[in-house]
mmCIF file of C-alpha atoms and ligand atoms in Angstrom:
data_model
loop_
_atom_site.group_PDB
_atom_site.id
_atom_site.type_symbol
_atom_site.label_atom_id
_atom_site.label_comp_id
_atom_site.label_asym_id
_atom_site.label_seq_id
_atom_site.Cartn_x
_atom_site.Cartn_y
_atom_site.Cartn_z
ATOM 1 C CA MET S 1 8.393 0.587 22.998
ATOM 2 C CA ALA S 2 7.491 4.121 24.099
ATOM 3 C CA LYS S 3 3.848 4.652 24.934
ATOM 4 C CA VAL S 4 2.205 6.856 22.388
ATOM 5 C CA GLU S 5 0.304 9.846 23.745
ATOM 6 C CA TYR S 6 -2.696 10.177 21.529
ATOM 7 C CA ASP S 7 -5.735 12.306 22.020
ATOM 8 C CA LEU S 8 -8.465 10.232 20.423
ATOM 9 C CA LYS S 9 -11.447 10.485 22.663
ATOM 10 C CA THR S 10 -13.224 7.658 20.898
ATOM 11 C CA TYR S 11 -10.468 5.171 21.597
ATOM 12 C CA ILE S 12 -10.824 3.338 24.887
ATOM 13 C CA CYS S 13 -7.957 1.171 23.758
ATOM 14 C CA GLN S 14 -5.335 3.875 24.310
ATOM 15 C CA HIS S 15 -2.063 2.522 25.710
ATOM 16 C CA MET S 16 -3.115 -1.075 25.101
ATOM 17 C CA SER S 17 -2.000 -3.060 22.125
ATOM 18 C CA ALA S 18 -4.539 -4.090 19.503
ATOM 19 C CA GLU S 19 -5.908 -7.593 19.655
ATOM 20 C CA ILE S 20 -4.822 -9.667 16.657
ATOM 21 C CA GLY S 21 -7.275 -12.340 15.516
ATOM 22 C CA THR S 22 -9.308 -13.865 12.730
ATOM 23 C CA ASP S 23 -12.775 -12.922 13.989
ATOM 24 C CA ILE S 24 -14.552 -11.311 11.020
ATOM 25 C CA GLN S 25 -17.634 -10.701 13.151
ATOM 26 C CA LYS S 26 -15.664 -8.721 15.682
ATOM 27 C CA ALA S 27 -14.001 -6.651 12.958
ATOM 28 C CA ALA S 28 -17.413 -5.973 11.410
ATOM 29 C CA GLU S 29 -18.930 -4.865 14.738
ATOM 30 C CA LEU S 30 -16.071 -2.455 15.416
ATOM 31 C CA LEU S 31 -16.295 -1.004 11.907
ATOM 32 C CA ILE S 32 -20.060 -0.562 12.266
ATOM 33 C CA GLU S 33 -19.394 1.351 15.518
ATOM 34 C CA GLY S 34 -17.175 3.697 13.506
ATOM 35 C CA LYS S 35 -13.840 2.309 14.722
ATOM 36 C CA VAL S 36 -10.658 1.868 12.710
ATOM 37 C CA VAL S 37 -9.473 -1.737 12.215
ATOM 38 C CA GLY S 38 -6.398 -3.310 10.602
ATOM 39 C CA ILE S 39 -7.324 -5.573 7.679
ATOM 40 C CA PRO S 40 -5.371 -7.923 5.434
ATOM 41 C CA THR S 41 -5.310 -7.558 1.671
ATOM 42 C CA GLU S 42 -3.152 -9.263 -0.933
ATOM 43 C CA THR S 43 -1.085 -6.087 -1.407
ATOM 44 C CA VAL S 44 -0.342 -4.753 2.107
ATOM 45 C CA TYR S 45 -2.315 -4.503 5.366
ATOM 46 C CA GLY S 46 -4.898 -1.720 5.410
ATOM 47 C CA LEU S 47 -6.109 0.670 8.102
ATOM 48 C CA ALA S 48 -9.831 0.443 7.462
ATOM 49 C CA ALA S 49 -12.923 2.417 8.397
ATOM 50 C CA ASN S 50 -16.396 3.117 7.053
ATOM 51 C CA ALA S 51 -15.717 5.197 3.929
ATOM 52 C CA LEU S 52 -19.077 6.945 4.270
ATOM 53 C CA ASN S 53 -18.480 8.069 7.884
ATOM 54 C CA THR S 54 -16.443 11.289 7.967
ATOM 55 C CA ASP S 55 -15.487 10.920 11.646
ATOM 56 C CA ALA S 56 -14.148 7.425 11.065
ATOM 57 C CA VAL S 57 -12.263 8.633 7.983
ATOM 58 C CA ALA S 58 -10.756 11.511 9.991
ATOM 59 C CA ASP S 59 -9.505 8.959 12.523
ATOM 60 C CA ILE S 60 -7.638 7.082 9.772
ATOM 61 C CA PHE S 61 -5.769 10.274 8.862
ATOM 62 C CA ARG S 62 -4.972 11.013 12.520
ATOM 63 C CA ILE S 63 -3.812 7.502 13.342
ATOM 64 C CA LYS S 64 -1.515 7.367 10.296
ATOM 65 C CA ASN S 65 -0.438 10.970 10.631
ATOM 66 C CA ARG S 66 -1.345 11.173 6.984
ATOM 67 C CA PRO S 67 -1.534 14.569 5.286
ATOM 68 C CA ASP S 68 -5.043 15.403 4.167
ATOM 69 C CA PHE S 69 -3.958 15.818 0.535
ATOM 70 C CA ASP S 70 -3.344 12.074 0.227
ATOM 71 C CA PRO S 71 -6.607 10.357 -0.827
ATOM 72 C CA LEU S 72 -7.738 6.952 0.450
ATOM 73 C CA ILE S 73 -8.610 3.929 -1.652
ATOM 74 C CA VAL S 74 -12.167 2.663 -1.174
ATOM 75 C CA HIS S 75 -12.557 -1.107 -0.998
ATOM 76 C CA ILE S 76 -15.708 -2.812 -2.222
ATOM 77 C CA ALA S 77 -16.910 -6.424 -2.289
ATOM 78 C CA ASP S 78 -18.327 -6.761 -5.754
ATOM 79 C CA ILE S 79 -18.102 -5.171 -9.193
ATOM 80 C CA SER S 80 -21.831 -4.386 -9.030
ATOM 81 C CA GLN S 81 -21.046 -1.894 -6.234
ATOM 82 C CA VAL S 82 -18.895 0.351 -8.441
ATOM 83 C CA GLU S 83 -21.930 2.253 -9.626
ATOM 84 C CA LEU S 84 -22.995 2.974 -6.041
ATOM 85 C CA TYR S 85 -19.868 5.101 -5.537
ATOM 86 C CA ALA S 86 -18.700 6.093 -9.042
ATOM 87 C CA SER S 87 -20.869 8.194 -11.342
ATOM 88 C CA LEU S 88 -19.287 6.785 -14.499
ATOM 89 C CA PHE S 89 -17.992 3.268 -15.093
ATOM 90 C CA HIS S 90 -16.861 3.580 -18.687
ATOM 91 C CA GLU S 91 -15.852 0.805 -21.055
ATOM 92 C CA LYS S 92 -12.097 0.676 -20.449
ATOM 93 C CA ALA S 93 -12.591 0.785 -16.692
ATOM 94 C CA VAL S 94 -15.101 -2.072 -16.907
ATOM 95 C CA LYS S 95 -12.649 -4.102 -18.979
ATOM 96 C CA LEU S 96 -9.851 -3.583 -16.455
ATOM 97 C CA ALA S 97 -12.125 -4.413 -13.532
ATOM 98 C CA GLU S 98 -13.297 -7.587 -15.232
ATOM 99 C CA ALA S 99 -9.741 -8.596 -16.057
ATOM 100 C CA PHE S 100 -8.097 -7.909 -12.694
ATOM 101 C CA TRP S 101 -10.648 -7.811 -9.851
ATOM 102 C CA PRO S 102 -10.497 -9.073 -7.222
ATOM 103 C CA GLY S 103 -6.851 -8.078 -7.346
ATOM 104 C CA PRO S 104 -4.111 -5.483 -6.913
ATOM 105 C CA LEU S 105 -5.577 -2.818 -9.211
ATOM 106 C CA THR S 106 -7.178 0.475 -8.128
ATOM 107 C CA LEU S 107 -9.385 2.293 -10.634
ATOM 108 C CA VAL S 108 -9.806 6.053 -10.301
ATOM 109 C CA LEU S 109 -13.311 7.041 -11.425
ATOM 110 C CA PRO S 110 -15.581 10.101 -11.061
ATOM 111 C CA LYS S 111 -17.082 9.918 -7.578
ATOM 112 C CA ARG S 112 -20.685 10.061 -6.473
ATOM 113 C CA ASN S 113 -21.772 12.493 -3.751
ATOM 114 C CA ASN S 114 -21.977 9.799 -1.075
ATOM 115 C CA ILE S 115 -18.171 9.498 -1.014
ATOM 116 C CA PRO S 116 -16.945 12.272 1.320
ATOM 117 C CA PHE S 117 -14.349 14.716 0.011
ATOM 118 C CA SER S 118 -12.215 13.840 3.034
ATOM 119 C CA VAL S 119 -11.763 10.363 1.489
ATOM 120 C CA THR S 120 -10.704 11.756 -1.886
ATOM 121 C CA SER S 121 -8.748 14.749 -0.528
ATOM 122 C CA GLY S 122 -11.072 17.098 -2.320
ATOM 123 C CA LEU S 123 -10.783 15.370 -5.699
ATOM 124 C CA ASP S 124 -13.961 14.629 -7.614
ATOM 125 C CA THR S 125 -12.652 11.151 -8.355
ATOM 126 C CA VAL S 126 -12.507 8.092 -6.124
ATOM 127 C CA GLY S 127 -10.031 5.193 -6.153
ATOM 128 C CA LEU S 128 -11.932 1.887 -6.001
ATOM 129 C CA ARG S 129 -10.646 -1.635 -5.590
ATOM 130 C CA ILE S 130 -11.857 -5.168 -4.845
ATOM 131 C CA PRO S 131 -9.075 -6.821 -2.833
ATOM 132 C CA ARG S 132 -8.213 -10.471 -3.370
ATOM 133 C CA HIS S 133 -8.242 -11.742 0.194
ATOM 134 C CA SER S 134 -10.869 -14.161 1.448
ATOM 135 C CA LEU S 135 -11.177 -12.736 5.004
ATOM 136 C CA THR S 136 -11.509 -9.162 3.820
ATOM 137 C CA LEU S 137 -13.919 -10.071 1.018
ATOM 138 C CA GLU S 138 -16.072 -11.874 3.586
ATOM 139 C CA LEU S 139 -15.879 -8.834 5.869
ATOM 140 C CA LEU S 140 -16.813 -6.456 3.029
ATOM 141 C CA LYS S 141 -19.809 -8.644 2.149
ATOM 142 C CA GLN S 142 -21.109 -8.374 5.711
ATOM 143 C CA LEU S 143 -20.827 -4.588 5.875
ATOM 144 C CA PRO S 144 -23.468 -2.158 4.645
ATOM 145 C CA PHE S 145 -20.721 0.292 3.571
ATOM 146 C CA PRO S 146 -17.376 0.251 1.691
ATOM 147 C CA LEU S 147 -14.057 0.479 3.522
ATOM 148 C CA ALA S 148 -11.615 3.332 3.099
ATOM 149 C CA ALA S 149 -8.229 1.783 3.769
ATOM 150 C CA PRO S 150 -4.755 3.180 3.178
ATOM 151 C CA SER S 151 -1.763 1.079 4.116
ATOM 152 C CA ALA S 152 -1.614 0.487 7.892
ATOM 153 C CA ASN S 153 1.701 2.234 8.559
ATOM 154 C CA PRO S 154 2.661 5.659 9.851
ATOM 155 C CA PHE S 155 2.790 8.001 6.842
ATOM 156 C CA GLY S 156 6.041 7.694 4.911
ATOM 157 C CA TYR S 157 7.266 4.509 6.622
ATOM 158 C CA ILE S 158 7.478 0.988 5.184
ATOM 159 C CA SER S 159 4.110 -0.656 4.466
ATOM 160 C CA PRO S 160 3.042 -3.648 6.625
ATOM 161 C CA THR S 161 2.780 -7.140 5.138
ATOM 162 C CA ILE S 162 1.926 -9.154 8.277
ATOM 163 C CA ALA S 163 -0.466 -8.349 11.142
ATOM 164 C CA GLN S 164 2.407 -7.963 13.599
ATOM 165 C CA HIS S 165 3.877 -5.094 11.529
ATOM 166 C CA VAL S 166 0.602 -3.230 12.078
ATOM 167 C CA ALA S 167 0.606 -4.000 15.808
ATOM 168 C CA ASP S 168 4.240 -2.883 16.141
ATOM 169 C CA GLN S 169 3.546 0.592 14.826
ATOM 170 C CA LEU S 170 -0.143 1.353 15.300
ATOM 171 C CA GLY S 171 -1.217 -1.259 17.849
ATOM 172 C CA GLU S 172 -1.803 1.286 20.597
ATOM 173 C CA LEU S 173 -4.151 3.307 18.439
ATOM 174 C CA ILE S 174 -6.551 0.679 17.105
ATOM 175 C CA PRO S 175 -8.654 -1.974 18.843
ATOM 176 C CA TYR S 176 -8.315 -4.892 16.433
ATOM 177 C CA ILE S 177 -6.219 -6.284 13.591
ATOM 178 C CA LEU S 178 -7.760 -8.953 11.418
ATOM 179 C CA ASP S 179 -4.972 -11.445 10.752
ATOM 180 C CA GLY S 180 -5.014 -12.834 7.239
ATOM 181 C CA GLY S 181 -1.435 -14.097 7.191
ATOM 182 C CA PRO S 182 1.375 -12.668 5.076
ATOM 183 C CA CYS S 183 0.315 -10.611 2.055
ATOM 184 C CA THR S 184 0.575 -12.679 -1.119
ATOM 185 C CA VAL S 185 1.476 -9.791 -3.447
ATOM 186 C CA GLY S 186 3.420 -7.571 -1.059
ATOM 187 C CA VAL S 187 3.479 -4.195 -2.826
ATOM 188 C CA GLU S 188 0.674 -1.655 -3.164
ATOM 189 C CA SER S 189 -1.892 -1.838 -5.951
ATOM 190 C CA THR S 190 -1.335 -0.490 -9.434
ATOM 191 C CA ILE S 191 -3.376 2.718 -9.692
ATOM 192 C CA VAL S 192 -5.009 3.472 -13.028
ATOM 193 C CA GLY S 193 -6.933 6.650 -13.794
ATOM 194 C CA PHE S 194 -8.210 7.996 -17.106
ATOM 195 C CA ASP S 195 -7.656 11.168 -19.127
ATOM 196 C CA LYS S 196 -10.446 13.305 -20.586
ATOM 197 C CA SER S 197 -10.819 10.913 -23.529
ATOM 198 C CA PHE S 198 -11.072 7.946 -21.116
ATOM 199 C CA ASN S 199 -7.623 6.683 -22.042
ATOM 200 C CA PRO S 200 -5.857 4.897 -19.181
ATOM 201 C CA VAL S 201 -3.014 6.467 -17.186
ATOM 202 C CA ILE S 202 -0.927 4.568 -14.623
ATOM 203 C CA TYR S 203 -0.450 6.755 -11.526
ATOM 204 C CA ARG S 204 1.327 4.152 -9.414
ATOM 205 C CA LYS S 205 3.161 1.025 -10.514
ATOM 206 C CA GLY S 206 2.223 -2.308 -8.999
ATOM 207 C CA MET S 207 2.470 -6.008 -9.797
ATOM 208 C CA ILE S 208 -0.195 -5.554 -12.481
ATOM 209 C CA THR S 209 2.208 -4.140 -15.042
ATOM 210 C CA LEU S 210 1.896 -1.715 -17.956
ATOM 211 C CA ASN S 211 2.102 -4.727 -20.280
ATOM 212 C CA MET S 212 -0.752 -6.518 -18.574
ATOM 213 C CA ILE S 213 -2.902 -3.382 -18.697
ATOM 214 C CA GLU S 214 -2.133 -2.641 -22.352
ATOM 215 C CA ARG S 215 -3.126 -6.177 -23.266
ATOM 216 C CA VAL S 216 -6.615 -5.398 -21.977
ATOM 217 C CA VAL S 217 -7.188 -1.741 -22.936
ATOM 218 C CA GLY S 218 -4.426 -0.799 -25.382
ATOM 219 C CA LYS S 219 -2.122 2.231 -25.233
ATOM 220 C CA THR S 220 -1.648 3.405 -21.667
ATOM 221 C CA GLN S 221 0.315 6.383 -20.393
ATOM 222 C CA VAL S 222 2.505 6.222 -17.318
ATOM 223 C CA PHE S 223 2.544 9.269 -15.104
ATOM 224 C CA THR S 224 4.031 8.345 -11.760
ATOM 225 C CA HIS S 225 6.406 11.140 -10.804
ATOM 226 C CA SER S 226 5.275 14.308 -9.164
ATOM 227 C CA GLN S 227 6.821 16.360 -6.388
ATOM 228 C CA SER S 228 3.862 18.486 -5.383
ATOM 229 C CA ASN S 229 0.111 18.261 -5.476
ATOM 230 C CA PRO S 230 0.252 14.703 -6.774
ATOM 231 C CA GLN S 231 -2.670 13.083 -8.541
ATOM 232 C CA ALA S 232 -1.774 9.994 -6.579
ATOM 233 C CA PRO S 233 0.498 10.532 -3.581
ATOM 234 C CA GLY S 234 1.939 7.086 -4.139
ATOM 235 C CA MET S 235 3.829 9.402 -6.518
ATOM 236 C CA LEU S 236 5.613 11.238 -3.728
ATOM 237 C CA THR S 237 9.280 10.424 -3.999
ATOM 238 C CA SER S 238 10.061 9.932 -0.304
ATOM 239 C CA HIS S 239 7.566 7.175 0.327
ATOM 240 C CA TYR S 240 7.837 3.711 1.828
ATOM 241 C CA ALA S 241 11.194 4.524 3.425
ATOM 242 C CA PRO S 242 13.141 2.852 6.245
ATOM 243 C CA ARG S 243 14.829 5.012 8.920
ATOM 244 C CA THR S 244 18.291 3.827 7.914
ATOM 245 C CA PRO S 245 19.374 5.516 4.677
ATOM 246 C CA LEU S 246 18.809 3.196 1.714
ATOM 247 C CA LYS S 247 21.094 3.822 -1.252
ATOM 248 C CA ILE S 248 20.954 2.376 -4.738
ATOM 249 C CA ILE S 249 24.253 1.184 -6.204
ATOM 250 C CA SER S 250 25.009 -0.802 -9.332
ATOM 251 C CA SER S 251 25.341 -4.515 -8.603
ATOM 252 C CA ASN S 252 29.042 -4.608 -9.491
ATOM 253 C CA ASP S 253 29.905 -1.474 -7.493
ATOM 254 C CA ASN S 254 33.089 -1.992 -5.497
ATOM 255 C CA THR S 255 34.087 1.638 -5.147
ATOM 256 C CA ASN S 256 32.152 2.148 -1.928
ATOM 257 C CA ASN S 257 33.620 2.072 1.509
ATOM 258 C CA PHE S 258 31.853 -1.006 2.861
ATOM 259 C CA SER S 259 32.140 -1.752 6.589
ATOM 260 C CA ASN S 260 30.581 -4.101 9.115
ATOM 261 C CA ARG S 261 27.905 -1.437 9.582
ATOM 262 C CA THR S 262 26.866 -1.642 5.930
ATOM 263 C CA GLY S 263 23.792 -3.627 4.868
ATOM 264 C CA PHE S 264 22.600 -4.917 1.512
ATOM 265 C CA LEU S 265 19.185 -5.818 0.179
ATOM 266 C CA GLY S 266 19.853 -8.138 -2.735
ATOM 267 C CA PHE S 267 17.550 -9.610 -5.346
ATOM 268 C CA ASP S 268 19.057 -13.074 -5.913
ATOM 269 C CA ALA S 269 22.763 -12.712 -5.105
ATOM 270 C CA TYR S 270 24.775 -11.528 -2.121
ATOM 271 C CA HIS S 271 27.113 -8.589 -2.474
ATOM 272 C CA PRO S 272 30.637 -10.029 -2.234
ATOM 273 C CA LEU S 273 32.111 -7.105 -0.263
ATOM 274 C CA ILE S 274 29.437 -6.675 2.412
ATOM 275 C CA PRO S 275 29.137 -8.886 5.540
ATOM 276 C CA GLN S 276 26.549 -11.577 4.785
ATOM 277 C CA ASN S 277 24.956 -11.192 8.227
ATOM 278 C CA ASN S 278 23.904 -7.736 7.124
ATOM 279 C CA GLN S 279 22.349 -8.922 3.868
ATOM 280 C CA ILE S 280 18.930 -10.213 2.864
ATOM 281 C CA LEU S 281 18.047 -11.718 -0.517
ATOM 282 C CA LEU S 282 14.532 -11.027 -1.759
ATOM 283 C CA SER S 283 14.433 -14.229 -3.803
ATOM 284 C CA PRO S 284 17.461 -16.539 -4.021
ATOM 285 C CA SER S 285 15.789 -18.265 -7.005
ATOM 286 C CA GLY S 286 15.207 -14.965 -8.825
ATOM 287 C CA ASP S 287 11.401 -15.075 -8.645
ATOM 288 C CA ILE S 288 10.022 -11.531 -8.936
ATOM 289 C CA PHE S 289 6.756 -12.411 -7.168
ATOM 290 C CA GLU S 290 8.603 -13.882 -4.202
ATOM 291 C CA ALA S 291 10.807 -10.790 -4.155
ATOM 292 C CA ALA S 292 7.733 -8.535 -4.035
ATOM 293 C CA ARG S 293 6.254 -10.532 -1.143
ATOM 294 C CA ASN S 294 9.518 -10.199 0.792
ATOM 295 C CA LEU S 295 10.388 -6.570 0.013
ATOM 296 C CA TYR S 296 8.873 -4.675 2.946
ATOM 297 C CA ALA S 297 9.521 -7.290 5.645
ATOM 298 C CA SER S 298 13.159 -7.435 4.515
ATOM 299 C CA LEU S 299 13.518 -3.658 4.665
ATOM 300 C CA ARG S 300 12.068 -3.716 8.196
ATOM 301 C CA ILE S 301 14.539 -6.378 9.334
ATOM 302 C CA LEU S 302 17.507 -4.515 7.865
ATOM 303 C CA ASP S 303 16.227 -1.252 9.342
ATOM 304 C CA LYS S 304 16.237 -2.820 12.826
ATOM 305 C CA LEU S 305 19.913 -3.798 12.612
ATOM 306 C CA GLY S 306 20.922 -0.204 13.318
ATOM 307 C CA LEU S 307 23.314 -0.050 10.369
ATOM 308 C CA ASP S 308 24.816 3.136 8.954
ATOM 309 C CA VAL S 309 23.521 2.501 5.473
ATOM 310 C CA ILE S 310 21.629 -0.146 3.513
ATOM 311 C CA TYR S 311 22.606 -0.557 -0.127
ATOM 312 C CA CYS S 312 20.480 -2.179 -2.792
ATOM 313 C CA SER S 313 20.545 -2.586 -6.556
ATOM 314 C CA LEU S 314 17.731 -2.148 -9.028
ATOM 315 C CA ILE S 315 16.453 -5.387 -10.554
ATOM 316 C CA ILE S 316 17.483 -5.403 -14.201
ATOM 317 C CA GLY S 317 16.151 -7.529 -17.046
ATOM 318 C CA ILE S 318 13.423 -9.332 -15.109
ATOM 319 C CA PRO S 319 9.861 -8.847 -16.392
ATOM 320 C CA GLY S 320 7.568 -7.411 -13.731
ATOM 321 C CA ALA S 321 10.351 -5.701 -11.765
ATOM 322 C CA GLU S 322 9.006 -2.149 -12.362
ATOM 323 C CA ALA S 323 7.012 -1.935 -9.139
ATOM 324 C CA LEU S 324 9.895 -3.176 -7.005
ATOM 325 C CA ASN S 325 12.353 -0.800 -8.639
ATOM 326 C CA ASP S 326 9.828 2.013 -8.171
ATOM 327 C CA ARG S 327 9.547 1.289 -4.431
ATOM 328 C CA LEU S 328 13.331 0.960 -4.053
ATOM 329 C CA ARG S 329 13.793 4.339 -5.747
ATOM 330 C CA ARG S 330 11.185 5.989 -3.533
ATOM 331 C CA ALA S 331 12.604 4.448 -0.365
ATOM 332 C CA SER S 332 16.150 5.486 -1.222
ATOM 333 C CA VAL S 333 17.927 8.739 -0.499
HETATM 334 P P1 AMP Y 401 -2.193 3.767 0.148
HETATM 335 O O1 AMP Y 401 -3.470 3.006 0.331
HETATM 336 O O2 AMP Y 401 -1.544 4.218 1.409
HETATM 337 O O3 AMP Y 401 -1.267 3.049 -0.768
HETATM 338 O O4 AMP Y 401 -2.595 5.117 -0.554
HETATM 339 C C1 AMP Y 401 -3.657 5.231 -1.414
HETATM 340 C C2 AMP Y 401 -3.197 5.874 -2.669
HETATM 341 O O5 AMP Y 401 -4.223 5.753 -3.644
HETATM 342 C C3 AMP Y 401 -2.984 7.349 -2.541
HETATM 343 O O6 AMP Y 401 -1.707 7.641 -2.049
HETATM 344 C C4 AMP Y 401 -3.143 7.783 -3.973
HETATM 345 O O7 AMP Y 401 -1.903 7.512 -4.613
HETATM 346 C C5 AMP Y 401 -4.152 6.829 -4.559
HETATM 347 N N1 AMP Y 401 -5.497 7.388 -4.741
HETATM 348 C C6 AMP Y 401 -6.572 7.211 -3.995
HETATM 349 N N2 AMP Y 401 -7.623 7.895 -4.462
HETATM 350 C C7 AMP Y 401 -7.205 8.554 -5.562
HETATM 351 C C8 AMP Y 401 -7.811 9.456 -6.499
HETATM 352 N N3 AMP Y 401 -9.086 9.834 -6.408
HETATM 353 N N4 AMP Y 401 -7.050 9.919 -7.491
HETATM 354 C C9 AMP Y 401 -5.778 9.556 -7.600
HETATM 355 N N5 AMP Y 401 -5.161 8.720 -6.761
HETATM 356 C C10 AMP Y 401 -5.840 8.218 -5.749
HETATM 357 MG MG1 MG Y 402 0.671 3.863 1.888
#
């Protein structure tokens, strides 16, 4: 792998690969020093730093090559901490937090002044979440500050779901990756904000579905597509993409010119006209949760095969498939 030239004066670890381990203490010490550390969550691995330290936050953006208009989610340990960072924790937000935290749901609330505008990309709201991962919850409990943590991948590329994915792409730029095993959910959190009347709006789809949210707080709008100046840049269409072009076809499509340089990402069945060596099934038993856990790792494997094109089909008629179909659409060209 080519050595990355990176001008980060604070990083003595340049040109060395990050240590991967399970030492919460070590992760905590580095974060207290203002360093950026890879952390596990149930959704995807995060690139974490002290959310209240603007230098540390700036390093997250540099390491990811993330545009400054894309706000970071702030991770907290306990629901009682919401009011430290949000100026208003209204009834519907409380209900959603109580129903789904710790878990793959981010709530967008009016921010307090202690959250830097660099974290929120200038917005006066902050995305807050309690992740459901024992190592990271333990880490958050030990820290005297919350953790800003976007997904630990270069901007626009596939999100990481094991520690090694983080090391492969960002290992030379960070000192430590806390290894919490494979992510149990596998796609990014559902992001819910609120309109002026405090009615919920889904900004990004996740494994906590519209149905699940409406059961708790009633009628919810979905507003997840925006080309420019997005409320939630998880809305950007070209997100989460492999380098090899990914194209969506209908599952019974046989009009394409398939070759031995064609790949296929299937849900539960192989494509009959594509070489099976070039195919991965997300869940042979048709389990949507297993498929979500396998999505990004499978895209990475197919991407490494150096194929001309990877085809996939949207998952039809399976409850809970919205988030996967959303990510497939965004990753496709
Ligand atoms: P990532 O952690 O890489 O999945 O990215 C975090 C995402 O959270 C951003 O891309 C936004 O979609 C969303 N987000 C964070 N803070 C806010 C906010 N204040 N308002 C709207 N969306 C937010
Ligand atoms: Mg991301």
